[in-house]
Coordinates of C-alpha atoms in Angstrom, one line a residue:
M284 CA 4.9 30.2 15.6
S285 CA 7.9 29.9 17.7
A286 CA 7.5 26.4 18.7
V287 CA 10.4 24.0 18.5
R288 CA 9.4 21.1 16.4
T289 CA 10.8 17.7 17.3
S290 CA 10.4 14.4 15.6
P291 CA 8.7 11.5 17.5
L292 CA 10.6 9.2 19.7
T293 CA 10.8 5.9 17.9
S294 CA 14.2 4.5 19.2
A295 CA 14.0 1.4 21.2
A296 CA 16.2 3.2 23.9
A297 CA 13.6 5.9 24.3
P298 CA 11.7 5.7 27.6
A299 CA 7.9 5.3 27.4
V300 CA 7.5 6.9 30.9
G301 CA 8.2 10.6 31.8
R302 CA 8.1 11.5 35.4
P303 CA 5.6 14.4 36.1
G304 CA 7.2 17.4 37.8
G305 CA 5.5 19.4 40.6
S306 CA 3.3 21.6 38.5
D307 CA 2.3 18.8 36.3
A308 CA 1.3 16.8 39.4
V309 CA -0.9 19.6 40.6
L310 CA -2.6 19.9 37.1
L311 CA -3.1 16.1 37.1
V312 CA -4.9 16.3 40.4
V313 CA -7.2 19.2 39.3
A314 CA -8.0 17.2 36.1
L315 CA -8.8 14.0 38.0
T316 CA -11.1 15.9 40.3
A317 CA -12.8 17.3 37.2
V318 CA -13.2 14.2 35.3
S319 CA -14.5 12.3 38.3
T320 CA -17.7 14.2 37.8
S321 CA -18.2 12.7 34.3
G322 CA -19.7 9.2 35.1
P323 CA -22.3 10.4 37.7
L324 CA -23.3 13.3 35.6
I325 CA -23.8 11.1 32.5
A326 CA -25.7 8.5 34.5
A327 CA -27.9 11.3 35.9
T328 CA -28.6 13.1 32.5
A329 CA -31.9 12.1 30.7
V330 CA -30.2 12.6 27.3
P331 CA -29.3 9.9 24.7
A332 CA -25.7 8.8 25.3
L333 CA -24.4 9.8 21.9
A334 CA -26.0 13.2 22.1
I335 CA -24.2 13.7 25.5
A336 CA -20.9 13.0 23.7
F337 CA -21.8 15.4 21.0
W338 CA -22.9 18.2 23.1
R339 CA -19.9 18.1 25.6
N340 CA -17.6 18.4 22.6
A341 CA -19.7 21.0 20.7
M342 CA -20.0 23.2 23.7
A343 CA -16.3 23.0 24.3
G344 CA -15.5 23.7 20.8
A345 CA -17.8 26.8 20.8
V346 CA -15.7 28.1 23.7
L347 CA -12.3 27.2 22.3
V348 CA -12.6 28.0 18.6
P349 CA -13.1 31.8 19.1
A350 CA -10.2 31.7 21.5
V351 CA -8.1 30.1 18.8
L352 CA -9.2 32.5 16.2
L353 CA -8.5 35.6 18.4
T354 CA -5.2 34.5 20.0
R355 CA -3.8 31.6 18.0
L356 CA -4.7 32.3 14.4
A357 CA -1.0 32.4 13.2
E358 CA -0.3 29.2 14.8
L359 CA -3.4 27.6 13.4
R360 CA -2.4 28.8 9.9
G361 CA 1.2 27.5 10.4
L362 CA 0.3 23.9 11.3
D363 CA 2.1 21.6 9.0
R364 CA 0.6 18.5 7.3
R365 CA 1.8 16.1 10.0
E366 CA 0.4 18.3 12.8
R367 CA -2.9 18.7 11.1
R368 CA -3.2 14.9 10.3
L369 CA -2.4 14.0 13.9
A370 CA -4.8 16.5 15.3
L371 CA -7.6 15.2 13.1
L372 CA -6.7 11.6 14.0
A373 CA -6.8 12.5 17.7
G374 CA -10.3 13.9 17.2
A375 CA -11.5 10.9 15.6
L376 CA -10.1 8.6 18.3
L377 CA -11.7 10.8 21.0
A378 CA -15.0 10.5 19.1
L379 CA -14.7 6.7 19.1
H380 CA -13.8 6.8 22.8
F381 CA -17.0 8.7 23.7
A382 CA -19.1 6.6 21.3
T383 CA -18.1 3.7 23.1
W384 CA -17.6 4.6 26.8
I385 CA -20.6 6.9 27.2
P386 CA -23.1 4.4 26.1
S387 CA -21.4 1.9 28.5
V388 CA -22.2 4.1 31.5
T389 CA -26.0 3.7 30.7
L390 CA -25.6 -0.1 30.2
T391 CA -23.6 -1.0 33.4
S392 CA -22.9 0.8 36.7
V393 CA -20.7 3.9 36.9
A394 CA -18.1 2.1 38.9
S395 CA -17.7 -0.8 36.4
A396 CA -17.8 1.5 33.3
T397 CA -15.1 3.8 34.9
A398 CA -13.0 0.9 36.0
L399 CA -13.0 -1.0 32.8
V400 CA -12.2 2.1 30.7
A401 CA -9.3 2.4 33.0
T402 CA -7.5 -0.4 31.2
Q403 CA -6.4 2.5 29.2
P404 CA -2.7 2.5 30.7
I405 CA -2.3 -1.2 29.4
W406 CA -3.2 0.0 26.0
A407 CA -1.0 3.0 26.2
A408 CA 2.0 0.8 27.3
L409 CA 1.3 -1.7 24.5
I410 CA 1.3 1.2 21.9
A411 CA 4.5 2.6 23.3
R412 CA 6.1 -0.8 23.0
A413 CA 4.8 -1.3 19.5
R414 CA 6.4 2.0 18.6
G415 CA 9.8 0.8 19.8
E416 CA 9.9 2.7 23.2
R417 CA 11.4 1.1 26.2
V418 CA 8.7 -0.2 28.7
G419 CA 10.7 -1.5 31.8
G420 CA 9.7 -4.4 33.9
R421 CA 8.8 -2.1 36.8
V422 CA 6.4 -0.2 34.5
W423 CA 4.5 -3.4 33.5
L424 CA 4.4 -4.5 37.3
G425 CA 3.1 -1.0 38.3
I426 CA 0.5 -1.1 35.6
G427 CA -0.6 -4.6 36.6
V428 CA -0.9 -3.6 40.3
A429 CA -2.8 -0.5 39.5
V430 CA -5.2 -2.0 37.0
S431 CA -5.8 -5.0 39.5
G432 CA -7.0 -2.3 42.0
A433 CA -9.3 -0.8 39.4
L434 CA -10.8 -4.2 38.5
L435 CA -11.7 -4.8 42.2
L436 CA -14.4 -2.3 41.7
T437 CA -16.2 -4.2 38.9
G438 CA -16.7 -8.0 39.9
T439 CA -20.5 -8.3 40.3
D440 CA -21.5 -6.5 37.1
L441 CA -19.7 -9.0 34.9
S442 CA -22.4 -11.6 35.6
V443 CA -25.6 -9.6 36.1
S444 CA -27.0 -9.5 32.6
G445 CA -26.3 -9.3 28.9
T446 CA -26.8 -5.7 29.0
A447 CA -24.1 -5.2 31.6
L448 CA -21.7 -7.4 29.8
L449 CA -22.2 -5.3 26.7
G450 CA -21.6 -2.2 28.8
D451 CA -18.5 -3.7 30.3
G452 CA -17.2 -4.6 26.7
L453 CA -17.8 -1.2 25.3
A454 CA -15.9 0.4 28.4
V455 CA -12.8 -1.7 27.6
V456 CA -12.9 -0.7 23.9
G457 CA -13.3 2.8 25.0
G458 CA -10.2 2.5 27.1
A459 CA -8.2 1.4 24.0
F460 CA -9.4 4.4 22.0
A461 CA -8.6 6.7 24.9
A462 CA -5.1 5.4 25.0
A463 CA -4.5 5.9 21.2
Y464 CA -6.0 9.4 21.5
M465 CA -3.5 10.2 24.3
V466 CA -0.7 9.0 22.2
A467 CA -1.8 11.0 19.0
G468 CA -2.2 14.0 21.2
S469 CA 1.3 13.7 22.8
E470 CA 2.8 13.9 19.3
V471 CA 0.8 17.0 18.4
R472 CA 1.7 18.6 21.8
R473 CA 5.3 18.5 21.0
S474 CA 4.9 21.7 18.9
V475 CA 1.4 22.9 19.2
S476 CA -0.2 24.9 22.1
T477 CA -3.0 23.4 24.3
T478 CA -5.5 26.0 23.1
T479 CA -5.0 25.2 19.4
Y480 CA -4.8 21.5 19.7
T481 CA -7.9 21.2 22.0
G482 CA -9.8 23.7 19.8
V483 CA -9.2 21.5 16.6
C484 CA -9.5 18.2 18.3
Y485 CA -12.8 18.8 20.1
T486 CA -14.4 20.3 17.0
V487 CA -13.5 17.4 14.9
T488 CA -14.9 15.1 17.6
A489 CA -18.2 17.0 17.7
L490 CA -18.6 17.0 14.0
L491 CA -18.0 13.3 13.8
L492 CA -20.4 12.6 16.7
L493 CA -23.1 15.0 15.1
A494 CA -22.9 12.7 12.0
V495 CA -23.4 9.6 14.1
C496 CA -26.3 11.2 15.9
L497 CA -28.0 12.2 12.8
L498 CA -27.6 8.8 11.2
G499 CA -28.8 7.1 14.4
R500 CA -31.7 9.6 14.7
Q501 CA -30.7 10.6 18.2
S502 CA -32.6 13.5 19.8
L503 CA -30.4 16.6 20.0
G504 CA -32.8 18.9 21.6
G505 CA -36.0 19.2 23.7
Y506 CA -34.3 18.4 26.9
A507 CA -35.5 19.5 30.4
A508 CA -33.6 22.6 31.8
A509 CA -32.0 20.5 34.5
D510 CA -30.5 18.2 31.7
W511 CA -29.1 21.2 29.9
F512 CA -27.6 22.3 33.2
K513 CA -25.9 19.0 33.6
L514 CA -24.5 19.0 30.0
I515 CA -23.0 22.4 30.7
A516 CA -21.5 21.2 33.9
L517 CA -20.1 18.1 32.1
T518 CA -18.6 20.4 29.5
A519 CA -17.1 22.8 31.9
G520 CA -15.7 20.3 34.3
A521 CA -14.8 17.0 32.7
Q522 CA -14.2 18.4 29.2
L523 CA -12.8 22.0 29.3
L524 CA -11.0 21.6 32.7
G525 CA -10.3 17.8 32.9
H526 CA -9.5 16.6 29.3
S527 CA -7.8 19.9 28.5
L528 CA -5.4 19.7 31.5
F529 CA -4.6 16.2 30.6
N530 CA -3.7 17.4 27.1
R531 CA -1.7 20.2 28.6
V532 CA 0.6 17.9 30.7
L533 CA 1.1 15.7 27.7
R534 CA 3.9 18.2 26.6
T535 CA 6.1 16.8 29.4
V536 CA 4.5 13.6 30.8
S537 CA 4.3 10.4 28.8
P538 CA 0.8 9.1 27.7
T539 CA 1.4 6.0 29.8
V540 CA 1.8 7.9 33.1
V541 CA -1.1 10.2 32.1
S542 CA -3.2 7.2 31.3
L543 CA -2.3 5.5 34.5
S544 CA -3.1 8.6 36.6
I545 CA -6.6 8.6 35.2
L546 CA -7.2 5.4 37.2
F547 CA -7.7 7.7 40.2
E548 CA -10.9 8.9 38.5
I549 CA -12.3 5.5 39.8
P550 CA -12.7 6.2 43.5
G551 CA -13.7 9.7 42.8
A552 CA -16.5 8.7 40.4
A553 CA -17.6 5.8 42.7
L554 CA -17.8 8.2 45.7
L555 CA -19.9 10.7 43.7
A556 CA -22.2 8.1 42.3
A557 CA -22.7 6.7 45.9
V558 CA -23.8 10.2 47.2
A559 CA -25.7 11.4 44.1
L560 CA -27.2 8.2 42.6
G561 CA -27.3 5.8 45.5
Q562 CA -24.8 3.4 43.9
R563 CA -22.9 1.9 46.9
P564 CA -19.2 1.4 46.3
P565 CA -17.8 -2.1 47.0
L566 CA -16.2 -3.0 50.2
L567 CA -13.0 -3.4 48.4
A568 CA -12.8 0.3 47.5
L569 CA -10.1 1.2 50.0
P570 CA -7.8 -1.7 49.2
A571 CA -8.2 -1.0 45.5
A572 CA -7.2 2.7 46.1
A573 CA -4.1 1.4 47.9
L574 CA -3.3 -0.7 44.8
L575 CA -3.7 2.3 42.6
V576 CA -1.4 4.4 44.6
A577 CA 1.2 1.6 44.7
G578 CA 1.0 0.8 41.1
L579 CA 1.5 4.6 40.1
A580 CA 4.4 4.8 42.4
L581 CA 6.2 2.0 40.8
V582 CA 5.7 3.3 37.3
I583 CA 6.8 6.9 38.3
R584 CA 9.9 5.6 40.0
D585 CA 11.0 3.9 36.8
G586 CA 10.3 7.1 34.8
S587 CA 12.7 9.9 33.7
R588 CA 11.9 13.6 33.5
V589 CA 11.1 14.8 30.1
E590 CA 11.9 18.5 29.3
P591 CA 9.3 20.6 27.5
S592 CA 9.6 20.8 23.8
V593 CA 6.9 23.5 23.2
P594 CA 6.7 27.1 24.1
V595 CA 5.5 28.1 27.6
E596 CA 1.9 28.8 27.6

């Protein structure tokens, strides 16, 4: 493997924010479009929540593992102990994210679940600060502005019922696990290709979720053809395209910026839910979107460009 291995940034002077370049910005837009389909598809699929999480990762792994074995076998064999450990950790954190967030979509509205899981950038910035990275005042201000916009889309669900409150709580926890997954992934992506990393990560996630489904006696088959089609669409769009592109840009963009950009999934998911599920978006959707844009702009202006530390893929 010809990758250049670098040690993680732990100095207090190291910036927690990397400004995305032109190609990364395009990839982020494509990834956001893909993951915006996730909430509405999950809500419309008559499959147990944890089974959905298992199948989207198992199907993605079934696509990626053969690709890794055919094209990246030398790299896979050459992973050192730290890379293997971090890839396994990322897979476990992704499993915890799906195990908390996907059930939340079935307990509260798509808009609320998507908005509350979008507390992810706050967790990402806190993790960066705990690791000794510099998080400037403009970054915190930008995160606050953007997350305020996201939370404008929740409001009513917070007092509807105990079930909705449980769903909201699971979504917040899911956001924390998602941030930790991004941070672990960014460390692996310093020296490991997207294909190899996602192949290992999604497979580990699928195996852990399979164990949870079996212990919880979740039905893993016997679904209607339409539901299998939705699972395939969820895997192809949100998982293979969306999540994988987020992992790709992590080689040059910080987890804080990637996590913050994911907030733009909210208006996309709310719009799709309105069209497909009849869940009307709140009247504050447009002001919320403006806050998202303003918050992300503040964070990016504070960031510095990060040069690639892995081979071109």
